[in-house]
Structure formats: C-alpha cells, structure tokens
Amino acid sequence: MPGSEAPPGGWQQPIAAPSGWEGRPLAGWGSRVGAALLDGLILLVPVVVLIVIVVVIAAGSDVGAAVTAVIFFLAYVLAALFYAPVLMGRAGERNGQTWGKQAVGIRVVRDTGQPVDIGYGMLREFVVKNLLFGVVGSWIVGIPTLLNYLWPLWDDENRCLHDMLVKSHVVRG
C-alpha cells in the first residue's frame, strides 16, 4: 500500500526521556543499611538526653518526672514521625536524602522523576515502611518486615518491597 511505508530518512518513534532513576547507579544493600543505622543513631541521641532529664527530674518529684516523660515521649514521636519526610522533602541537591542517606551518598528518587516532597516522604517512610511493614508486618512474626529489608539482596534493581509499592528507587549520589 502506498500510504503504509515509512517516511524517507528512517523515521522512528522518539525515545522517551529517562525517568527519575534510569541511568543512575543504584545504591547497594550495604549503603542502604548503613544509612538506616545512621538515621537510627541520629534519632537515638535525643532519646538518651531525654531519659537523663527525666531521671534527674524523678530524683526530685515523681509527678514531675511522669509529666516530663509524657511530654518528652510525645515530642520524640513527633520528631521521629517527621524526621525522614521533612528531610527528604528538602528542595535542591539534598532532595530525597535523610542525614543518614546524605552521609553515605544515596538518595530516594521517584520513578516519575518528580522531586520527593513531604507528602510523598510521609507515604513512603511512615505509612508504608513503618505502619504497613513495621506494625502490620510484626503481626505475622515479622516475616513481611524481614522480607522487605532483605528484598534488595536478590532484586535486579536493589529495591525493597516498600520501594515497589511507592514506585521509588534508591540511587547513589
């Protein structure tokens, strides 16, 4: 048929622009674990300080220690809840990085190429990682939680299960 031939010059379908992670080196399992441990240590330091303060107050007043402990506990829960989403939602070159990820040189990138914002960080870190795999996964003897964190060891793209659910990759850089 005369109208079904390819135009002269070898016209082809345009190549799609790479998304947020394509072409970037993927982060290894060890660097992901290292970043998680550093973030855990960063959140542990305020806990130790708060415990020391509560113990000092408890020496003088049991009621004062109880009130201080409750207030500090709530403050710590809020800080732990917002630590990763707020840091990952930073604009610019630190987008997708917590302080632990920043120290080991890795970042979270969305498969769509959009920058990580606080809402996406909350979905990834709190809802999927902590609630779904942390809390709900612990009901089944922790097997889903363990599988989630070990999954990059055999996945071709070094992705955890939570990365697959929220459509993200962790890359070097």
Tab-separated table of N, CA and C in Angstrom, residues 22-162:
chain	number	residue	atom	x	y	z
A	22	GLU	N	16.462	6.133	35.925
A	22	GLU	CA	17.126	5.431	34.829
A	22	GLU	C	18.475	6.074	34.505
A	23	GLY	N	19.449	5.248	34.329
A	23	GLY	CA	20.784	5.723	34.008
A	23	GLY	C	21.620	6.082	35.223
A	24	ARG	N	21.041	6.079	36.384
A	24	ARG	CA	21.797	6.382	37.605
A	24	ARG	C	22.235	5.075	38.254
A	25	PRO	N	23.411	5.054	38.879
A	25	PRO	CA	23.828	3.829	39.572
A	25	PRO	C	22.964	3.612	40.809
A	26	LEU	N	22.492	2.386	40.965
A	26	LEU	CA	21.629	2.048	42.098
A	26	LEU	C	22.449	1.878	43.372
A	27	ALA	N	21.852	2.231	44.491
A	27	ALA	CA	22.504	2.057	45.787
A	27	ALA	C	22.500	0.579	46.156
A	28	GLY	N	23.572	0.123	46.737
A	28	GLY	CA	23.662	-1.258	47.184
A	28	GLY	C	22.982	-1.460	48.522
A	29	TRP	N	22.809	-2.729	48.870
A	29	TRP	CA	22.139	-3.068	50.121
A	29	TRP	C	22.926	-2.554	51.318
A	30	GLY	N	24.244	-2.662	51.272
A	30	GLY	CA	25.075	-2.220	52.391
A	30	GLY	C	24.952	-0.736	52.669
A	31	SER	N	24.914	0.081	51.619
A	31	SER	CA	24.781	1.522	51.839
A	31	SER	C	23.399	1.863	52.369
A	32	ARG	N	22.377	1.117	51.948
A	32	ARG	CA	21.032	1.338	52.481
A	32	ARG	C	20.974	1.003	53.965
A	33	VAL	N	21.599	-0.100	54.352
A	33	VAL	CA	21.630	-0.497	55.762
A	33	VAL	C	22.426	0.532	56.570
A	34	GLY	N	23.562	0.958	56.034
A	34	GLY	CA	24.365	1.965	56.723
A	34	GLY	C	23.600	3.250	56.964
A	35	ALA	N	22.859	3.702	55.954
A	35	ALA	CA	22.054	4.924	56.107
A	35	ALA	C	20.976	4.736	57.161
A	36	ALA	N	20.332	3.573	57.167
A	36	ALA	CA	19.284	3.304	58.158
A	36	ALA	C	19.866	3.284	59.575
A	37	LEU	N	21.045	2.691	59.728
A	37	LEU	CA	21.685	2.670	61.048
A	37	LEU	C	22.073	4.072	61.504
A	38	LEU	N	22.615	4.881	60.605
A	38	LEU	CA	22.964	6.264	60.955
A	38	LEU	C	21.729	7.065	61.348
A	39	ASP	N	20.644	6.911	60.583
A	39	ASP	CA	19.401	7.609	60.936
A	39	ASP	C	18.886	7.154	62.296
A	40	GLY	N	19.010	5.860	62.585
A	40	GLY	CA	18.610	5.348	63.893
A	40	GLY	C	19.441	5.943	65.018
A	41	LEU	N	20.748	6.070	64.796
A	41	LEU	CA	21.621	6.684	65.805
A	41	LEU	C	21.293	8.158	66.004
A	42	ILE	N	20.993	8.843	64.904
A	42	ILE	CA	20.637	10.259	64.996
A	42	ILE	C	19.380	10.433	65.840
A	43	LEU	N	18.430	9.535	65.697
A	43	LEU	CA	17.204	9.616	66.495
A	43	LEU	C	17.399	9.079	67.910
A	44	LEU	N	18.439	8.279	68.139
A	44	LEU	CA	18.692	7.722	69.465
A	44	LEU	C	19.296	8.752	70.417
A	45	VAL	N	20.108	9.663	69.910
A	45	VAL	CA	20.776	10.661	70.762
A	45	VAL	C	19.764	11.475	71.563
A	46	PRO	N	18.693	12.026	70.947
A	46	PRO	CA	17.723	12.763	71.766
A	46	PRO	C	17.027	11.893	72.808
A	47	VAL	N	16.841	10.622	72.518
A	47	VAL	CA	16.207	9.724	73.491
A	47	VAL	C	17.075	9.609	74.735
A	48	VAL	N	18.364	9.436	74.561
A	48	VAL	CA	19.273	9.322	75.703
A	48	VAL	C	19.259	10.609	76.524
A	49	VAL	N	19.292	11.744	75.840
A	49	VAL	CA	19.251	13.035	76.543
A	49	VAL	C	17.935	13.169	77.319
A	50	LEU	N	16.830	12.813	76.689
A	50	LEU	CA	15.526	12.920	77.350
A	50	LEU	C	15.428	11.981	78.548
A	51	ILE	N	15.977	10.793	78.446
A	51	ILE	CA	15.948	9.856	79.573
A	51	ILE	C	16.746	10.408	80.745
A	52	VAL	N	17.897	10.999	80.469
A	52	VAL	CA	18.715	11.589	81.533
A	52	VAL	C	17.942	12.711	82.220
A	53	ILE	N	17.276	13.556	81.439
A	53	ILE	CA	16.494	14.657	82.025
A	53	ILE	C	15.370	14.122	82.899
A	54	VAL	N	14.662	13.099	82.414
A	54	VAL	CA	13.557	12.520	83.194
A	54	VAL	C	14.086	11.906	84.489
A	55	VAL	N	15.214	11.227	84.450
A	55	VAL	CA	15.787	10.625	85.660
A	55	VAL	C	16.180	11.703	86.658
A	56	VAL	N	16.754	12.809	86.175
A	56	VAL	CA	17.136	13.905	87.073
A	56	VAL	C	15.889	14.506	87.719
A	57	ILE	N	14.844	14.702	86.934
A	57	ILE	CA	13.600	15.261	87.492
A	57	ILE	C	12.952	14.275	88.448
A	58	ALA	N	13.052	12.976	88.141
A	58	ALA	CA	12.452	11.956	89.013
A	58	ALA	C	13.106	11.943	90.391
A	59	ALA	N	14.350	12.363	90.481
A	59	ALA	CA	15.020	12.403	91.780
A	59	ALA	C	14.349	13.416	92.700
A	60	GLY	N	13.721	14.440	92.107
A	60	GLY	CA	13.096	15.460	92.925
A	60	GLY	C	11.585	15.305	93.049
A	61	SER	N	10.926	14.739	92.041
A	61	SER	CA	9.458	14.667	92.074
A	61	SER	C	8.972	13.567	91.136
A	62	ASP	N	8.187	12.655	91.702
A	62	ASP	CA	7.645	11.572	90.883
A	62	ASP	C	6.630	12.097	89.873
A	63	VAL	N	5.781	13.039	90.305
A	63	VAL	CA	4.770	13.600	89.410
A	63	VAL	C	5.437	14.403	88.309
A	64	GLY	N	6.410	15.202	88.658
A	64	GLY	CA	7.129	15.990	87.664
A	64	GLY	C	7.820	15.100	86.645
A	65	ALA	N	8.365	13.974	87.090
A	65	ALA	CA	9.025	13.044	86.178
A	65	ALA	C	8.018	12.417	85.223
A	66	ALA	N	6.844	12.065	85.735
A	66	ALA	CA	5.822	11.445	84.885
A	66	ALA	C	5.332	12.421	83.821
A	67	VAL	N	5.066	13.656	84.224
A	67	VAL	CA	4.607	14.670	83.265
A	67	VAL	C	5.696	14.948	82.232
A	68	THR	N	6.926	15.107	82.692
A	68	THR	CA	8.042	15.358	81.782
A	68	THR	C	8.225	14.191	80.820
A	69	ALA	N	8.119	12.970	81.319
A	69	ALA	CA	8.288	11.790	80.472
A	69	ALA	C	7.228	11.746	79.382
A	70	VAL	N	5.978	12.031	79.732
A	70	VAL	CA	4.895	12.010	78.742
A	70	VAL	C	5.126	13.097	77.688
A	71	ILE	N	5.465	14.294	78.122
A	71	ILE	CA	5.698	15.394	77.175
A	71	ILE	C	6.872	15.063	76.249
A	72	PHE	N	7.971	14.569	76.832
A	72	PHE	CA	9.131	14.222	76.011
A	72	PHE	C	8.822	13.073	75.062
A	73	PHE	N	8.059	12.101	75.522
A	73	PHE	CA	7.694	10.976	74.652
A	73	PHE	C	6.899	11.462	73.443
A	74	LEU	N	5.917	12.330	73.684
A	74	LEU	CA	5.120	12.861	72.580
A	74	LEU	C	5.969	13.707	71.631
A	75	ALA	N	6.883	14.492	72.179
A	75	ALA	CA	7.772	15.298	71.345
A	75	ALA	C	8.674	14.399	70.505
A	76	TYR	N	9.164	13.321	71.092
A	76	TYR	CA	10.019	12.397	70.346
A	76	TYR	C	9.236	11.695	69.243
A	77	VAL	N	8.024	11.273	69.522
A	77	VAL	CA	7.202	10.616	68.497
A	77	VAL	C	6.986	11.556	67.316
A	78	LEU	N	6.688	12.816	67.592
A	78	LEU	CA	6.518	13.786	66.506
A	78	LEU	C	7.817	13.983	65.715
A	79	ALA	N	8.937	14.079	66.427
A	79	ALA	CA	10.212	14.253	65.743
A	79	ALA	C	10.546	13.037	64.880
A	80	ALA	N	10.337	11.835	65.405
A	80	ALA	CA	10.615	10.616	64.650
A	80	ALA	C	9.668	10.475	63.458
A	81	LEU	N	8.431	10.911	63.627
A	81	LEU	CA	7.435	10.832	62.561
A	81	LEU	C	7.812	11.737	61.392
A	82	PHE	N	8.308	12.925	61.692
A	82	PHE	CA	8.588	13.899	60.643
A	82	PHE	C	10.051	13.956	60.211
A	83	TYR	N	10.944	13.259	60.890
A	83	TYR	CA	12.377	13.306	60.574
A	83	TYR	C	12.643	13.016	59.093
A	84	ALA	N	12.286	11.836	58.637
A	84	ALA	CA	12.591	11.451	57.251
A	84	ALA	C	11.771	12.232	56.224
A	85	PRO	N	10.441	12.363	56.398
A	85	PRO	CA	9.692	13.096	55.367
A	85	PRO	C	10.135	14.540	55.181
A	86	VAL	N	10.428	15.245	56.264
A	86	VAL	CA	10.835	16.652	56.146
A	86	VAL	C	12.213	16.752	55.494
A	87	LEU	N	13.147	15.917	55.929
A	87	LEU	CA	14.493	15.982	55.343
A	87	LEU	C	14.475	15.544	53.882
A	88	MET	N	13.719	14.500	53.564
A	88	MET	CA	13.668	14.029	52.175
A	88	MET	C	12.954	15.016	51.269
A	89	GLY	N	12.078	15.839	51.835
A	89	GLY	CA	11.329	16.808	51.047
A	89	GLY	C	12.060	18.113	50.806
A	90	ARG	N	13.331	18.203	51.234
A	90	ARG	CA	14.100	19.425	51.001
A	90	ARG	C	14.265	19.661	49.505
A	91	ALA	N	14.249	20.914	49.126
A	91	ALA	CA	14.457	21.261	47.712
A	91	ALA	C	15.950	21.246	47.406
A	92	GLY	N	16.277	21.106	46.138
A	92	GLY	CA	17.661	21.215	45.706
A	92	GLY	C	18.400	19.900	45.707
A	93	GLU	N	19.705	19.995	45.894
A	93	GLU	CA	20.563	18.827	45.743
A	93	GLU	C	20.391	17.793	46.847
A	94	ARG	N	19.790	18.124	47.970
A	94	ARG	CA	19.582	17.186	49.082
A	94	ARG	C	18.205	16.531	49.047
A	95	ASN	N	17.438	16.761	47.993
A	95	ASN	CA	16.112	16.163	47.878
A	95	ASN	C	16.236	14.641	47.886
A	96	GLY	N	15.375	13.991	48.669
A	96	GLY	CA	15.372	12.537	48.747
A	96	GLY	C	16.379	11.966	49.720
A	97	GLN	N	16.999	12.833	50.536
A	97	GLN	CA	18.012	12.364	51.469
A	97	GLN	C	17.669	12.707	52.910
A	98	THR	N	17.820	11.721	53.785
A	98	THR	CA	17.870	11.989	55.220
A	98	THR	C	19.339	12.262	55.536
A	99	TRP	N	19.645	12.585	56.782
A	99	TRP	CA	21.051	12.820	57.126
A	99	TRP	C	21.866	11.532	56.973
A	100	GLY	N	21.274	10.384	57.287
A	100	GLY	CA	21.979	9.111	57.114
A	100	GLY	C	22.256	8.821	55.645
A	101	LYS	N	21.254	9.018	54.792
A	101	LYS	CA	21.445	8.811	53.345
A	101	LYS	C	22.468	9.802	52.801
A	102	GLN	N	22.419	11.013	53.286
A	102	GLN	CA	23.367	12.043	52.849
A	102	GLN	C	24.793	11.633	53.219
A	103	ALA	N	24.989	11.085	54.405
A	103	ALA	CA	26.324	10.689	54.865
A	103	ALA	C	26.917	9.564	54.023
A	104	VAL	N	26.070	8.623	53.568
A	104	VAL	CA	26.597	7.508	52.775
A	104	VAL	C	26.474	7.757	51.276
A	105	GLY	N	25.888	8.886	50.885
A	105	GLY	CA	25.849	9.272	49.482
A	105	GLY	C	24.789	8.574	48.645
A	106	ILE	N	23.587	8.377	49.225
A	106	ILE	CA	22.485	7.794	48.462
A	106	ILE	C	21.261	8.682	48.589
A	107	ARG	N	20.284	8.487	47.716
A	107	ARG	CA	19.053	9.277	47.772
A	107	ARG	C	17.901	8.472	47.212
A	108	VAL	N	16.697	8.835	47.621
A	108	VAL	CA	15.470	8.249	47.093
A	108	VAL	C	15.022	9.102	45.916
A	109	VAL	N	14.698	8.447	44.803
A	109	VAL	CA	14.147	9.154	43.649
A	109	VAL	C	12.842	8.471	43.262
A	110	ARG	N	11.896	9.273	42.859
A	110	ARG	CA	10.613	8.742	42.403
A	110	ARG	C	10.751	8.261	40.963
A	111	ASP	N	10.061	7.205	40.631
A	111	ASP	CA	10.127	6.667	39.275
A	111	ASP	C	9.600	7.650	38.238
A	112	THR	N	8.735	8.560	38.661
A	112	THR	CA	8.169	9.540	37.730
A	112	THR	C	9.135	10.671	37.422
A	113	GLY	N	10.199	10.801	38.202
A	113	GLY	CA	11.143	11.883	38.016
A	113	GLY	C	10.805	13.123	38.818
A	114	GLN	N	9.647	13.138	39.464
A	114	GLN	CA	9.270	14.289	40.297
A	114	GLN	C	10.114	14.302	41.568
A	115	PRO	N	10.375	15.480	42.122
A	115	PRO	CA	11.120	15.521	43.380
A	115	PRO	C	10.290	14.937	44.528
A	116	VAL	N	10.987	14.440	45.523
A	116	VAL	CA	10.327	13.932	46.724
A	116	VAL	C	9.828	15.129	47.516
A	117	ASP	N	8.562	15.107	47.914
A	117	ASP	CA	8.030	16.164	48.769
A	117	ASP	C	7.638	15.557	50.113
A	118	ILE	N	7.193	16.392	51.043
A	118	ILE	CA	6.883	15.911	52.394
A	118	ILE	C	5.752	14.885	52.365
A	119	GLY	N	4.741	15.113	51.541
A	119	GLY	CA	3.620	14.162	51.454
A	119	GLY	C	4.068	12.802	50.963
A	120	TYR	N	4.896	12.782	49.926
A	120	TYR	CA	5.418	11.524	49.396
A	120	TYR	C	6.335	10.867	50.427
A	121	GLY	N	7.151	11.669	51.098
A	121	GLY	CA	8.026	11.139	52.141
A	121	GLY	C	7.234	10.519	53.277
A	122	MET	N	6.117	11.150	53.649
A	122	MET	CA	5.250	10.611	54.703
A	122	MET	C	4.642	9.276	54.256
A	123	LEU	N	4.194	9.223	53.003
A	123	LEU	CA	3.633	7.982	52.470
A	123	LEU	C	4.688	6.877	52.495
A	124	ARG	N	5.873	7.168	51.990
A	124	ARG	CA	6.926	6.150	51.884
A	124	ARG	C	7.438	5.720	53.251
A	125	GLU	N	7.834	6.689	54.073
A	125	GLU	CA	8.505	6.379	55.331
A	125	GLU	C	7.550	5.956	56.443
A	126	PHE	N	6.453	6.692	56.602
A	126	PHE	CA	5.572	6.404	57.733
A	126	PHE	C	4.503	5.369	57.391
A	127	VAL	N	3.736	5.638	56.348
A	127	VAL	CA	2.601	4.757	56.053
A	127	VAL	C	3.076	3.379	55.591
A	128	VAL	N	3.946	3.334	54.595
A	128	VAL	CA	4.319	2.042	54.023
A	128	VAL	C	5.405	1.342	54.853
A	129	LYS	N	6.534	2.023	55.118
A	129	LYS	CA	7.618	1.363	55.844
A	129	LYS	C	7.261	1.078	57.295
A	130	ASN	N	6.779	2.109	58.010
A	130	ASN	CA	6.566	1.929	59.447
A	130	ASN	C	5.231	1.283	59.789
A	131	LEU	N	4.146	1.762	59.202
A	131	LEU	CA	2.848	1.175	59.548
A	131	LEU	C	2.630	-0.179	58.877
A	132	LEU	N	2.758	-0.220	57.550
A	132	LEU	CA	2.462	-1.459	56.839
A	132	LEU	C	3.477	-2.550	57.158
A	133	PHE	N	4.765	-2.276	56.898
A	133	PHE	CA	5.758	-3.327	57.109
A	133	PHE	C	6.216	-3.416	58.562
A	134	GLY	N	6.233	-2.308	59.292
A	134	GLY	CA	6.675	-2.339	60.680
A	134	GLY	C	5.630	-2.875	61.628
A	135	VAL	N	4.464	-2.229	61.668
A	135	VAL	CA	3.428	-2.606	62.626
A	135	VAL	C	2.637	-3.820	62.142
A	136	VAL	N	2.047	-3.709	60.957
A	136	VAL	CA	1.229	-4.816	60.452
A	136	VAL	C	2.114	-6.038	60.180
A	137	GLY	N	3.304	-5.818	59.642
A	137	GLY	CA	4.213	-6.931	59.378
A	137	GLY	C	4.641	-7.664	60.636
A	138	SER	N	4.705	-6.962	61.764
A	138	SER	CA	5.102	-7.611	63.010
A	138	SER	C	4.018	-8.555	63.529
A	139	TRP	N	2.789	-8.378	63.082
A	139	TRP	CA	1.708	-9.288	63.499
A	139	TRP	C	1.921	-10.687	62.937
A	140	ILE	N	2.668	-10.781	61.849
A	140	ILE	CA	2.913	-12.075	61.214
A	140	ILE	C	4.358	-12.465	61.498
A	141	VAL	N	4.728	-12.442	62.755
A	141	VAL	CA	6.035	-12.835	63.259
A	141	VAL	C	7.177	-12.068	62.583
A	142	GLY	N	6.893	-10.883	62.067
A	142	GLY	CA	7.920	-10.046	61.464
A	142	GLY	C	8.417	-10.509	60.103
A	143	ILE	N	7.812	-11.526	59.537
A	143	ILE	CA	8.276	-12.043	58.246
A	143	ILE	C	8.163	-10.994	57.140
A	144	PRO	N	7.023	-10.280	57.003
A	144	PRO	CA	6.967	-9.240	55.964
A	144	PRO	C	8.022	-8.144	56.158
A	145	THR	N	8.282	-7.769	57.391
A	145	THR	CA	9.292	-6.751	57.674
A	145	THR	C	10.672	-7.241	57.254
A	146	LEU	N	10.991	-8.466	57.619
A	146	LEU	CA	12.274	-9.051	57.255
A	146	LEU	C	12.415	-9.166	55.736
A	147	LEU	N	11.383	-9.644	55.063
A	147	LEU	CA	11.412	-9.745	53.601
A	147	LEU	C	11.587	-8.379	52.951
A	148	ASN	N	10.903	-7.375	53.494
A	148	ASN	CA	11.008	-6.030	52.945
A	148	ASN	C	12.455	-5.554	52.936
A	149	TYR	N	13.154	-5.706	54.051
A	149	TYR	CA	14.509	-5.184	54.143
A	149	TYR	C	15.559	-6.077	53.485
A	150	LEU	N	15.275	-7.357	53.296
A	150	LEU	CA	16.223	-8.244	52.623
A	150	LEU	C	15.993	-8.318	51.111
A	151	TRP	N	14.843	-7.851	50.642
A	151	TRP	CA	14.482	-7.972	49.230
A	151	TRP	C	15.544	-7.435	48.259
A	152	PRO	N	16.239	-6.327	48.553
A	152	PRO	CA	17.251	-5.832	47.606
A	152	PRO	C	18.390	-6.816	47.347
A	153	LEU	N	18.588	-7.790	48.219
A	153	LEU	CA	19.679	-8.739	48.031
A	153	LEU	C	19.493	-9.598	46.783
A	154	TRP	N	18.250	-9.819	46.374
A	154	TRP	CA	18.017	-10.638	45.177
A	154	TRP	C	17.229	-9.906	44.088
A	155	ASP	N	16.881	-8.648	44.304
A	155	ASP	CA	16.147	-7.890	43.297
A	155	ASP	C	17.134	-7.264	42.305
A	156	ASP	N	16.804	-7.325	41.026
A	156	ASP	CA	17.692	-6.789	39.988
A	156	ASP	C	17.914	-5.288	40.116
A	157	GLU	N	16.956	-4.566	40.706
A	157	GLU	CA	17.064	-3.112	40.832
A	157	GLU	C	17.326	-2.683	42.271
A	158	ASN	N	17.751	-3.607	43.124
A	158	ASN	CA	18.076	-3.330	44.529
A	158	ASN	C	16.932	-2.640	45.270
A	159	ARG	N	15.703	-3.014	44.987
A	159	ARG	CA	14.542	-2.361	45.594
A	159	ARG	C	13.986	-3.183	46.746
A	160	CYS	N	13.583	-2.482	47.802
A	160	CYS	CA	12.813	-3.103	48.876
A	160	CYS	C	11.359	-3.191	48.410
A	161	LEU	N	10.569	-3.964	49.139
A	161	LEU	CA	9.152	-4.057	48.794
A	161	LEU	C	8.464	-2.701	48.923
A	162	HIS	N	8.878	-1.911	49.918
A	162	HIS	CA	8.249	-0.592	50.071
A	162	HIS	C	8.587	0.311	48.887
